[in-house]
Amino acid sequence: MFTYFAQSNFAGKVVIFILGICSIIAWTVMLGKYLDLSKLRSQNRRYERVLSKESQLLALDPERPGRGSGPYYNIVREAIEAFYRYGDDVGSADTHRATLRMGHVENALQRGVADQIIRYEAKMVVLGSIVTGAPFLGLLGTVWGVMDAFGGMAGAGSASLQSLAPGVSGALLTTVAGLVVAIPSVFGYNYLLQQTKISVVELENFASTVADRIELESQAASN
């Protein structure tokens, strides 16, 4: 490989250098994203256990609804804060006011879910760009190297396999480098994308459960 790299032209060496940087970025993003998703999932599970011990969700402090952190915690906090913006009373005999209040809570939940989805999908664009761009960068280096090799043969006025092979082998190294970067990246990207989708669905289901629980507690208080 070092011999082939030495036989590459300047453009091929630049492409391989860029692909090396892309590989470092891809592995850093994949490992960091995996750790982030694991941390968020652990925070959510911990906070779910805290909520399971609470008999009344609306009895929690709107500014700090229990001990916890993470997406689920932020969702509950925004929902309770939105609920109490309509007043300190938990239940209301006015049906129209109760409907408006729950609509306000649901809008807050939707905004909260959207904010947390952005957090879940952070850095995935960088990884997707490397997955898509690495093979094309490798192909660019190969085409450029082969073109350079044939151009050198034309300028020398001789055509032989011995004179052509070093330049072509050096040019093909960029394609190999592009695939070495792209193949593990695409597996990592697909795995992380699937885990992100699962986390987003779980977040939406949790937000729906919070909305139902707040509505039921509000109706029980009004009755």
JSON list of C-alpha atoms in Angstrom, two decimals:
[
{"chain": "A", "resi": 1, "resn": "MET", "atom": "CA", "xyz": [0.00, 0.00, 0.00]},
{"chain": "A", "resi": 2, "resn": "PHE", "atom": "CA", "xyz": [2.84, 2.39, 0.77]},
{"chain": "A", "resi": 3, "resn": "THR", "atom": "CA", "xyz": [4.38, 1.55, -2.60]},
{"chain": "A", "resi": 4, "resn": "TYR", "atom": "CA", "xyz": [1.12, 2.26, -4.38]},
{"chain": "A", "resi": 5, "resn": "PHE", "atom": "CA", "xyz": [0.75, 5.50, -2.45]},
{"chain": "A", "resi": 6, "resn": "ALA", "atom": "CA", "xyz": [4.25, 6.56, -3.53]},
{"chain": "A", "resi": 7, "resn": "GLN", "atom": "CA", "xyz": [3.30, 5.79, -7.14]},
{"chain": "A", "resi": 8, "resn": "SER", "atom": "CA", "xyz": [0.17, 7.97, -6.96]},
{"chain": "A", "resi": 9, "resn": "ASN", "atom": "CA", "xyz": [0.22, 11.42, -8.48]},
{"chain": "A", "resi": 10, "resn": "PHE", "atom": "CA", "xyz": [-0.21, 14.56, -6.40]},
{"chain": "A", "resi": 11, "resn": "ALA", "atom": "CA", "xyz": [-4.01, 14.63, -6.84]},
{"chain": "A", "resi": 12, "resn": "GLY", "atom": "CA", "xyz": [-4.27, 11.00, -5.71]},
{"chain": "A", "resi": 13, "resn": "LYS", "atom": "CA", "xyz": [-2.25, 11.69, -2.58]},
{"chain": "A", "resi": 14, "resn": "VAL", "atom": "CA", "xyz": [-4.45, 14.69, -1.77]},
{"chain": "A", "resi": 15, "resn": "VAL", "atom": "CA", "xyz": [-7.60, 12.57, -2.22]},
{"chain": "A", "resi": 16, "resn": "ILE", "atom": "CA", "xyz": [-6.23, 9.84, 0.06]},
{"chain": "A", "resi": 17, "resn": "PHE", "atom": "CA", "xyz": [-5.32, 12.45, 2.66]},
{"chain": "A", "resi": 18, "resn": "ILE", "atom": "CA", "xyz": [-8.87, 13.87, 2.53]},
{"chain": "A", "resi": 19, "resn": "LEU", "atom": "CA", "xyz": [-10.32, 10.36, 2.81]},
{"chain": "A", "resi": 20, "resn": "GLY", "atom": "CA", "xyz": [-8.14, 9.72, 5.86]},
{"chain": "A", "resi": 21, "resn": "ILE", "atom": "CA", "xyz": [-9.58, 12.81, 7.53]},
{"chain": "A", "resi": 22, "resn": "CYS", "atom": "CA", "xyz": [-13.10, 11.68, 6.56]},
{"chain": "A", "resi": 23, "resn": "SER", "atom": "CA", "xyz": [-12.44, 8.28, 8.11]},
{"chain": "A", "resi": 24, "resn": "ILE", "atom": "CA", "xyz": [-11.36, 9.85, 11.40]},
{"chain": "A", "resi": 25, "resn": "ILE", "atom": "CA", "xyz": [-14.44, 12.10, 11.40]},
{"chain": "A", "resi": 26, "resn": "ALA", "atom": "CA", "xyz": [-16.76, 9.19, 10.56]},
{"chain": "A", "resi": 27, "resn": "TRP", "atom": "CA", "xyz": [-15.47, 6.97, 13.36]},
{"chain": "A", "resi": 28, "resn": "THR", "atom": "CA", "xyz": [-15.57, 9.86, 15.81]},
{"chain": "A", "resi": 29, "resn": "VAL", "atom": "CA", "xyz": [-19.17, 10.66, 14.88]},
{"chain": "A", "resi": 30, "resn": "MET", "atom": "CA", "xyz": [-20.27, 7.01, 15.00]},
{"chain": "A", "resi": 31, "resn": "LEU", "atom": "CA", "xyz": [-18.77, 6.36, 18.42]},
{"chain": "A", "resi": 32, "resn": "GLY", "atom": "CA", "xyz": [-19.94, 9.70, 19.80]},
{"chain": "A", "resi": 33, "resn": "LYS", "atom": "CA", "xyz": [-23.45, 9.24, 18.44]},
{"chain": "A", "resi": 34, "resn": "TYR", "atom": "CA", "xyz": [-23.70, 5.74, 19.87]},
{"chain": "A", "resi": 35, "resn": "LEU", "atom": "CA", "xyz": [-22.65, 7.00, 23.30]},
{"chain": "A", "resi": 36, "resn": "ASP", "atom": "CA", "xyz": [-25.10, 9.93, 23.06]},
{"chain": "A", "resi": 37, "resn": "LEU", "atom": "CA", "xyz": [-28.04, 7.68, 22.18]},
{"chain": "A", "resi": 38, "resn": "SER", "atom": "CA", "xyz": [-27.12, 5.27, 24.97]},
{"chain": "A", "resi": 39, "resn": "LYS", "atom": "CA", "xyz": [-26.92, 8.14, 27.46]},
{"chain": "A", "resi": 40, "resn": "LEU", "atom": "CA", "xyz": [-30.28, 9.60, 26.38]},
{"chain": "A", "resi": 41, "resn": "ARG", "atom": "CA", "xyz": [-31.96, 6.21, 26.58]},
{"chain": "A", "resi": 42, "resn": "SER", "atom": "CA", "xyz": [-30.55, 5.64, 30.06]},
{"chain": "A", "resi": 43, "resn": "GLN", "atom": "CA", "xyz": [-31.78, 9.07, 31.19]},
{"chain": "A", "resi": 44, "resn": "ASN", "atom": "CA", "xyz": [-35.25, 8.36, 29.78]},
{"chain": "A", "resi": 45, "resn": "ARG", "atom": "CA", "xyz": [-35.54, 5.01, 31.50]},
{"chain": "A", "resi": 46, "resn": "ARG", "atom": "CA", "xyz": [-34.39, 6.48, 34.80]},
{"chain": "A", "resi": 47, "resn": "TYR", "atom": "CA", "xyz": [-36.95, 9.27, 34.58]},
{"chain": "A", "resi": 48, "resn": "GLU", "atom": "CA", "xyz": [-39.72, 6.83, 33.62]},
{"chain": "A", "resi": 49, "resn": "ARG", "atom": "CA", "xyz": [-39.05, 4.98, 36.87]},
{"chain": "A", "resi": 50, "resn": "VAL", "atom": "CA", "xyz": [-39.32, 8.29, 38.74]},
{"chain": "A", "resi": 51, "resn": "LEU", "atom": "CA", "xyz": [-42.68, 9.08, 37.10]},
{"chain": "A", "resi": 52, "resn": "SER", "atom": "CA", "xyz": [-44.04, 5.60, 37.80]},
{"chain": "A", "resi": 53, "resn": "LYS", "atom": "CA", "xyz": [-43.80, 6.40, 41.51]},
{"chain": "A", "resi": 54, "resn": "GLU", "atom": "CA", "xyz": [-45.77, 9.65, 41.15]},
{"chain": "A", "resi": 55, "resn": "SER", "atom": "CA", "xyz": [-49.52, 9.30, 41.57]},
{"chain": "A", "resi": 56, "resn": "GLN", "atom": "CA", "xyz": [-50.24, 12.81, 40.25]},
{"chain": "A", "resi": 57, "resn": "LEU", "atom": "CA", "xyz": [-48.28, 14.27, 37.35]},
{"chain": "A", "resi": 58, "resn": "LEU", "atom": "CA", "xyz": [-49.79, 17.72, 37.87]},
{"chain": "A", "resi": 59, "resn": "ALA", "atom": "CA", "xyz": [-48.65, 17.73, 41.48]},
{"chain": "A", "resi": 60, "resn": "LEU", "atom": "CA", "xyz": [-45.03, 18.04, 40.36]},
{"chain": "A", "resi": 61, "resn": "ASP", "atom": "CA", "xyz": [-43.17, 21.33, 40.35]},
{"chain": "A", "resi": 62, "resn": "PRO", "atom": "CA", "xyz": [-43.52, 22.87, 36.86]},
{"chain": "A", "resi": 63, "resn": "GLU", "atom": "CA", "xyz": [-39.95, 24.18, 36.97]},
{"chain": "A", "resi": 64, "resn": "ARG", "atom": "CA", "xyz": [-38.46, 20.90, 38.15]},
{"chain": "A", "resi": 65, "resn": "PRO", "atom": "CA", "xyz": [-40.83, 17.94, 37.78]},
{"chain": "A", "resi": 66, "resn": "GLY", "atom": "CA", "xyz": [-38.95, 15.40, 39.83]},
{"chain": "A", "resi": 67, "resn": "ARG", "atom": "CA", "xyz": [-35.34, 14.35, 39.74]},
{"chain": "A", "resi": 68, "resn": "GLY", "atom": "CA", "xyz": [-34.07, 13.62, 36.28]},
{"chain": "A", "resi": 69, "resn": "SER", "atom": "CA", "xyz": [-32.73, 14.85, 32.98]},
{"chain": "A", "resi": 70, "resn": "GLY", "atom": "CA", "xyz": [-32.92, 14.03, 29.29]},
{"chain": "A", "resi": 71, "resn": "PRO", "atom": "CA", "xyz": [-35.63, 14.25, 26.62]},
{"chain": "A", "resi": 72, "resn": "TYR", "atom": "CA", "xyz": [-38.46, 12.74, 28.69]},
{"chain": "A", "resi": 73, "resn": "TYR", "atom": "CA", "xyz": [-37.74, 15.11, 31.54]},
{"chain": "A", "resi": 74, "resn": "ASN", "atom": "CA", "xyz": [-37.83, 18.13, 29.20]},
{"chain": "A", "resi": 75, "resn": "ILE", "atom": "CA", "xyz": [-41.08, 16.93, 27.65]},
{"chain": "A", "resi": 76, "resn": "VAL", "atom": "CA", "xyz": [-42.82, 16.65, 31.03]},
{"chain": "A", "resi": 77, "resn": "ARG", "atom": "CA", "xyz": [-41.50, 20.02, 32.20]},
{"chain": "A", "resi": 78, "resn": "GLU", "atom": "CA", "xyz": [-42.74, 21.83, 29.10]},
{"chain": "A", "resi": 79, "resn": "ALA", "atom": "CA", "xyz": [-46.14, 20.12, 29.30]},
{"chain": "A", "resi": 80, "resn": "ILE", "atom": "CA", "xyz": [-46.68, 21.04, 32.97]},
{"chain": "A", "resi": 81, "resn": "GLU", "atom": "CA", "xyz": [-45.47, 24.60, 32.43]},
{"chain": "A", "resi": 82, "resn": "ALA", "atom": "CA", "xyz": [-47.89, 24.96, 29.50]},
{"chain": "A", "resi": 83, "resn": "PHE", "atom": "CA", "xyz": [-50.72, 23.59, 31.63]},
{"chain": "A", "resi": 84, "resn": "TYR", "atom": "CA", "xyz": [-50.19, 26.06, 34.47]},
{"chain": "A", "resi": 85, "resn": "ARG", "atom": "CA", "xyz": [-49.92, 29.08, 32.15]},
{"chain": "A", "resi": 86, "resn": "TYR", "atom": "CA", "xyz": [-53.73, 29.01, 32.15]},
{"chain": "A", "resi": 87, "resn": "GLY", "atom": "CA", "xyz": [-53.85, 29.35, 35.92]},
{"chain": "A", "resi": 88, "resn": "ASP", "atom": "CA", "xyz": [-52.98, 27.56, 39.13]},
{"chain": "A", "resi": 89, "resn": "ASP", "atom": "CA", "xyz": [-56.22, 25.58, 39.30]},
{"chain": "A", "resi": 90, "resn": "VAL", "atom": "CA", "xyz": [-55.87, 21.97, 38.24]},
{"chain": "A", "resi": 91, "resn": "GLY", "atom": "CA", "xyz": [-59.48, 21.35, 37.26]},
{"chain": "A", "resi": 92, "resn": "SER", "atom": "CA", "xyz": [-62.05, 23.64, 35.63]},
{"chain": "A", "resi": 93, "resn": "ALA", "atom": "CA", "xyz": [-65.79, 23.22, 35.22]},
{"chain": "A", "resi": 94, "resn": "ASP", "atom": "CA", "xyz": [-65.63, 25.30, 32.03]},
{"chain": "A", "resi": 95, "resn": "THR", "atom": "CA", "xyz": [-65.39, 22.73, 29.22]},
{"chain": "A", "resi": 96, "resn": "HIS", "atom": "CA", "xyz": [-64.31, 25.27, 26.61]},
{"chain": "A", "resi": 97, "resn": "ARG", "atom": "CA", "xyz": [-61.49, 26.55, 28.82]},
{"chain": "A", "resi": 98, "resn": "ALA", "atom": "CA", "xyz": [-60.37, 22.99, 29.56]},
{"chain": "A", "resi": 99, "resn": "THR", "atom": "CA", "xyz": [-60.28, 22.22, 25.82]},
{"chain": "A", "resi": 100, "resn": "LEU", "atom": "CA", "xyz": [-58.20, 25.32, 25.10]},
{"chain": "A", "resi": 101, "resn": "ARG", "atom": "CA", "xyz": [-55.88, 24.42, 27.94]},
{"chain": "A", "resi": 102, "resn": "MET", "atom": "CA", "xyz": [-55.27, 20.91, 26.65]},
{"chain": "A", "resi": 103, "resn": "GLY", "atom": "CA", "xyz": [-54.72, 22.28, 23.16]},
{"chain": "A", "resi": 104, "resn": "HIS", "atom": "CA", "xyz": [-52.06, 24.56, 24.60]},
{"chain": "A", "resi": 105, "resn": "VAL", "atom": "CA", "xyz": [-50.45, 21.59, 26.34]},
{"chain": "A", "resi": 106, "resn": "GLU", "atom": "CA", "xyz": [-50.48, 19.48, 23.17]},
{"chain": "A", "resi": 107, "resn": "ASN", "atom": "CA", "xyz": [-48.88, 22.29, 21.17]},
{"chain": "A", "resi": 108, "resn": "ALA", "atom": "CA", "xyz": [-46.15, 22.55, 23.80]},
{"chain": "A", "resi": 109, "resn": "LEU", "atom": "CA", "xyz": [-45.62, 18.79, 23.61]},
{"chain": "A", "resi": 110, "resn": "GLN", "atom": "CA", "xyz": [-45.31, 18.94, 19.82]},
{"chain": "A", "resi": 111, "resn": "ARG", "atom": "CA", "xyz": [-42.73, 21.71, 20.06]},
{"chain": "A", "resi": 112, "resn": "GLY", "atom": "CA", "xyz": [-40.86, 19.79, 22.75]},
{"chain": "A", "resi": 113, "resn": "VAL", "atom": "CA", "xyz": [-40.83, 16.61, 20.67]},
{"chain": "A", "resi": 114, "resn": "ALA", "atom": "CA", "xyz": [-39.56, 18.54, 17.63]},
{"chain": "A", "resi": 115, "resn": "ASP", "atom": "CA", "xyz": [-36.73, 20.05, 19.68]},
{"chain": "A", "resi": 116, "resn": "GLN", "atom": "CA", "xyz": [-35.72, 16.65, 21.04]},
{"chain": "A", "resi": 117, "resn": "ILE", "atom": "CA", "xyz": [-35.84, 15.08, 17.55]},
{"chain": "A", "resi": 118, "resn": "ILE", "atom": "CA", "xyz": [-33.28, 17.66, 16.41]},
{"chain": "A", "resi": 119, "resn": "ARG", "atom": "CA", "xyz": [-31.15, 16.56, 19.34]},
{"chain": "A", "resi": 120, "resn": "TYR", "atom": "CA", "xyz": [-31.53, 12.89, 18.38]},
{"chain": "A", "resi": 121, "resn": "GLU", "atom": "CA", "xyz": [-30.65, 13.49, 14.73]},
{"chain": "A", "resi": 122, "resn": "ALA", "atom": "CA", "xyz": [-27.65, 15.73, 15.40]},
{"chain": "A", "resi": 123, "resn": "LYS", "atom": "CA", "xyz": [-24.46, 14.87, 13.43]},
{"chain": "A", "resi": 124, "resn": "MET", "atom": "CA", "xyz": [-26.24, 12.32, 11.25]},
{"chain": "A", "resi": 125, "resn": "VAL", "atom": "CA", "xyz": [-25.93, 14.66, 8.26]},
{"chain": "A", "resi": 126, "resn": "VAL", "atom": "CA", "xyz": [-22.14, 14.64, 8.61]},
{"chain": "A", "resi": 127, "resn": "LEU", "atom": "CA", "xyz": [-22.03, 10.85, 8.66]},
{"chain": "A", "resi": 128, "resn": "GLY", "atom": "CA", "xyz": [-24.46, 10.58, 5.74]},
{"chain": "A", "resi": 129, "resn": "SER", "atom": "CA", "xyz": [-22.34, 13.00, 3.69]},
{"chain": "A", "resi": 130, "resn": "ILE", "atom": "CA", "xyz": [-19.23, 10.89, 4.28]},
{"chain": "A", "resi": 131, "resn": "VAL", "atom": "CA", "xyz": [-21.09, 7.70, 3.32]},
{"chain": "A", "resi": 132, "resn": "THR", "atom": "CA", "xyz": [-22.23, 9.30, 0.08]},
{"chain": "A", "resi": 133, "resn": "GLY", "atom": "CA", "xyz": [-19.13, 11.29, -0.79]},
{"chain": "A", "resi": 134, "resn": "ALA", "atom": "CA", "xyz": [-16.25, 8.91, 0.05]},
{"chain": "A", "resi": 135, "resn": "PRO", "atom": "CA", "xyz": [-16.73, 6.54, -2.94]},
{"chain": "A", "resi": 136, "resn": "PHE", "atom": "CA", "xyz": [-17.01, 9.49, -5.32]},
{"chain": "A", "resi": 137, "resn": "LEU", "atom": "CA", "xyz": [-13.82, 11.02, -3.93]},
{"chain": "A", "resi": 138, "resn": "GLY", "atom": "CA", "xyz": [-12.07, 7.70, -4.46]},
{"chain": "A", "resi": 139, "resn": "LEU", "atom": "CA", "xyz": [-13.42, 7.46, -8.00]},
{"chain": "A", "resi": 140, "resn": "LEU", "atom": "CA", "xyz": [-12.26, 10.99, -8.71]},
{"chain": "A", "resi": 141, "resn": "GLY", "atom": "CA", "xyz": [-8.73, 10.12, -7.61]},
{"chain": "A", "resi": 142, "resn": "THR", "atom": "CA", "xyz": [-8.74, 6.98, -9.73]},
{"chain": "A", "resi": 143, "resn": "VAL", "atom": "CA", "xyz": [-9.96, 8.70, -12.89]},
{"chain": "A", "resi": 144, "resn": "TRP", "atom": "CA", "xyz": [-7.50, 11.52, -12.40]},
{"chain": "A", "resi": 145, "resn": "GLY", "atom": "CA", "xyz": [-4.62, 9.10, -11.80]},
{"chain": "A", "resi": 146, "resn": "VAL", "atom": "CA", "xyz": [-5.44, 6.96, -14.86]},
{"chain": "A", "resi": 147, "resn": "MET", "atom": "CA", "xyz": [-5.78, 10.08, -16.99]},
{"chain": "A", "resi": 148, "resn": "ASP", "atom": "CA", "xyz": [-2.43, 11.29, -15.71]},
{"chain": "A", "resi": 149, "resn": "ALA", "atom": "CA", "xyz": [-0.81, 7.90, -16.40]},
{"chain": "A", "resi": 150, "resn": "PHE", "atom": "CA", "xyz": [-2.08, 7.80, -19.99]},
{"chain": "A", "resi": 151, "resn": "GLY", "atom": "CA", "xyz": [-1.06, 11.41, -20.48]},
{"chain": "A", "resi": 152, "resn": "GLY", "atom": "CA", "xyz": [2.46, 10.58, -19.31]},
{"chain": "A", "resi": 153, "resn": "MET", "atom": "CA", "xyz": [2.65, 7.67, -21.74]},
{"chain": "A", "resi": 154, "resn": "ALA", "atom": "CA", "xyz": [1.52, 9.89, -24.60]},
{"chain": "A", "resi": 155, "resn": "GLY", "atom": "CA", "xyz": [4.12, 12.50, -23.72]},
{"chain": "A", "resi": 156, "resn": "ALA", "atom": "CA", "xyz": [6.88, 9.87, -23.50]},
{"chain": "A", "resi": 157, "resn": "GLY", "atom": "CA", "xyz": [5.87, 8.37, -26.84]},
{"chain": "A", "resi": 158, "resn": "SER", "atom": "CA", "xyz": [6.01, 4.80, -25.51]},
{"chain": "A", "resi": 159, "resn": "ALA", "atom": "CA", "xyz": [3.23, 2.41, -24.56]},
{"chain": "A", "resi": 160, "resn": "SER", "atom": "CA", "xyz": [4.09, -0.57, -22.37]},
{"chain": "A", "resi": 161, "resn": "LEU", "atom": "CA", "xyz": [2.50, -2.35, -19.45]},
{"chain": "A", "resi": 162, "resn": "GLN", "atom": "CA", "xyz": [5.58, -1.73, -17.30]},
{"chain": "A", "resi": 163, "resn": "SER", "atom": "CA", "xyz": [5.28, 2.03, -17.73]},
{"chain": "A", "resi": 164, "resn": "LEU", "atom": "CA", "xyz": [1.50, 2.10, -17.31]},
{"chain": "A", "resi": 165, "resn": "ALA", "atom": "CA", "xyz": [1.06, -0.28, -14.35]},
{"chain": "A", "resi": 166, "resn": "PRO", "atom": "CA", "xyz": [2.61, 1.86, -11.58]},
{"chain": "A", "resi": 167, "resn": "GLY", "atom": "CA", "xyz": [0.45, 4.87, -12.37]},
{"chain": "A", "resi": 168, "resn": "VAL", "atom": "CA", "xyz": [-2.73, 2.80, -12.65]},
{"chain": "A", "resi": 169, "resn": "SER", "atom": "CA", "xyz": [-2.07, 0.87, -9.42]},
{"chain": "A", "resi": 170, "resn": "GLY", "atom": "CA", "xyz": [-1.47, 4.13, -7.61]},
{"chain": "A", "resi": 171, "resn": "ALA", "atom": "CA", "xyz": [-4.67, 5.55, -9.08]},
{"chain": "A", "resi": 172, "resn": "LEU", "atom": "CA", "xyz": [-6.74, 2.52, -8.05]},
{"chain": "A", "resi": 173, "resn": "LEU", "atom": "CA", "xyz": [-5.55, 2.96, -4.47]},
{"chain": "A", "resi": 174, "resn": "THR", "atom": "CA", "xyz": [-7.85, 5.97, -4.12]},
{"chain": "A", "resi": 175, "resn": "THR", "atom": "CA", "xyz": [-10.89, 3.83, -4.97]},
{"chain": "A", "resi": 176, "resn": "VAL", "atom": "CA", "xyz": [-9.82, 1.28, -2.36]},
{"chain": "A", "resi": 177, "resn": "ALA", "atom": "CA", "xyz": [-9.40, 4.07, 0.18]},
{"chain": "A", "resi": 178, "resn": "GLY", "atom": "CA", "xyz": [-12.84, 5.45, -0.65]},
{"chain": "A", "resi": 179, "resn": "LEU", "atom": "CA", "xyz": [-14.44, 2.05, -0.12]},
{"chain": "A", "resi": 180, "resn": "VAL", "atom": "CA", "xyz": [-12.52, 1.47, 3.12]},
{"chain": "A", "resi": 181, "resn": "VAL", "atom": "CA", "xyz": [-13.98, 4.72, 4.43]},
{"chain": "A", "resi": 182, "resn": "ALA", "atom": "CA", "xyz": [-17.51, 4.21, 3.06]},
{"chain": "A", "resi": 183, "resn": "ILE", "atom": "CA", "xyz": [-18.18, 0.55, 3.92]},
{"chain": "A", "resi": 184, "resn": "PRO", "atom": "CA", "xyz": [-17.91, 0.75, 7.74]},
{"chain": "A", "resi": 185, "resn": "SER", "atom": "CA", "xyz": [-19.53, 4.17, 7.65]},
{"chain": "A", "resi": 186, "resn": "VAL", "atom": "CA", "xyz": [-22.62, 2.91, 5.85]},
{"chain": "A", "resi": 187, "resn": "PHE", "atom": "CA", "xyz": [-23.08, 0.06, 8.34]},
{"chain": "A", "resi": 188, "resn": "GLY", "atom": "CA", "xyz": [-22.67, 2.46, 11.24]},
{"chain": "A", "resi": 189, "resn": "TYR", "atom": "CA", "xyz": [-24.98, 5.03, 9.64]},
{"chain": "A", "resi": 190, "resn": "ASN", "atom": "CA", "xyz": [-27.77, 2.50, 9.06]},
{"chain": "A", "resi": 191, "resn": "TYR", "atom": "CA", "xyz": [-27.51, 1.17, 12.62]},
{"chain": "A", "resi": 192, "resn": "LEU", "atom": "CA", "xyz": [-27.53, 4.64, 14.18]},
{"chain": "A", "resi": 193, "resn": "LEU", "atom": "CA", "xyz": [-30.36, 5.76, 11.90]},
{"chain": "A", "resi": 194, "resn": "GLN", "atom": "CA", "xyz": [-32.47, 2.79, 13.02]},
{"chain": "A", "resi": 195, "resn": "GLN", "atom": "CA", "xyz": [-31.73, 3.49, 16.68]},
{"chain": "A", "resi": 196, "resn": "THR", "atom": "CA", "xyz": [-32.63, 7.15, 16.16]},
{"chain": "A", "resi": 197, "resn": "LYS", "atom": "CA", "xyz": [-35.96, 6.25, 14.55]},
{"chain": "A", "resi": 198, "resn": "ILE", "atom": "CA", "xyz": [-36.77, 3.90, 17.44]},
{"chain": "A", "resi": 199, "resn": "SER", "atom": "CA", "xyz": [-35.92, 6.61, 19.97]},
{"chain": "A", "resi": 200, "resn": "VAL", "atom": "CA", "xyz": [-38.09, 9.15, 18.13]},
{"chain": "A", "resi": 201, "resn": "VAL", "atom": "CA", "xyz": [-41.08, 6.77, 18.10]},
{"chain": "A", "resi": 202, "resn": "GLU", "atom": "CA", "xyz": [-40.60, 6.10, 21.82]},
{"chain": "A", "resi": 203, "resn": "LEU", "atom": "CA", "xyz": [-40.43, 9.85, 22.44]},
{"chain": "A", "resi": 204, "resn": "GLU", "atom": "CA", "xyz": [-43.67, 10.48, 20.53]},
{"chain": "A", "resi": 205, "resn": "ASN", "atom": "CA", "xyz": [-45.43, 7.68, 22.40]},
{"chain": "A", "resi": 206, "resn": "PHE", "atom": "CA", "xyz": [-44.21, 9.07, 25.72]},
{"chain": "A", "resi": 207, "resn": "ALA", "atom": "CA", "xyz": [-45.46, 12.56, 24.81]},
{"chain": "A", "resi": 208, "resn": "SER", "atom": "CA", "xyz": [-48.86, 11.09, 23.92]},
{"chain": "A", "resi": 209, "resn": "THR", "atom": "CA", "xyz": [-48.96, 9.27, 27.27]},
{"chain": "A", "resi": 210, "resn": "VAL", "atom": "CA", "xyz": [-48.11, 12.49, 29.11]},
{"chain": "A", "resi": 211, "resn": "ALA", "atom": "CA", "xyz": [-50.92, 14.34, 27.31]},
{"chain": "A", "resi": 212, "resn": "ASP", "atom": "CA", "xyz": [-53.42, 11.61, 28.19]},
{"chain": "A", "resi": 213, "resn": "ARG", "atom": "CA", "xyz": [-52.32, 11.57, 31.81]},
{"chain": "A", "resi": 214, "resn": "ILE", "atom": "CA", "xyz": [-52.59, 15.34, 32.18]},
{"chain": "A", "resi": 215, "resn": "GLU", "atom": "CA", "xyz": [-56.05, 15.36, 30.59]},
{"chain": "A", "resi": 216, "resn": "LEU", "atom": "CA", "xyz": [-57.31, 12.54, 32.81]},
{"chain": "A", "resi": 217, "resn": "GLU", "atom": "CA", "xyz": [-55.96, 14.19, 35.97]},
{"chain": "A", "resi": 218, "resn": "SER", "atom": "CA", "xyz": [-57.50, 17.51, 34.96]},
{"chain": "A", "resi": 219, "resn": "GLN", "atom": "CA", "xyz": [-60.90, 15.94, 34.32]},
{"chain": "A", "resi": 220, "resn": "ALA", "atom": "CA", "xyz": [-60.76, 14.04, 37.61]},
{"chain": "A", "resi": 221, "resn": "ALA", "atom": "CA", "xyz": [-60.00, 17.27, 39.47]},
{"chain": "A", "resi": 222, "resn": "SER", "atom": "CA", "xyz": [-62.86, 19.13, 37.79]},
{"chain": "A", "resi": 223, "resn": "ASN", "atom": "CA", "xyz": [-65.32, 16.37, 38.64]}
]
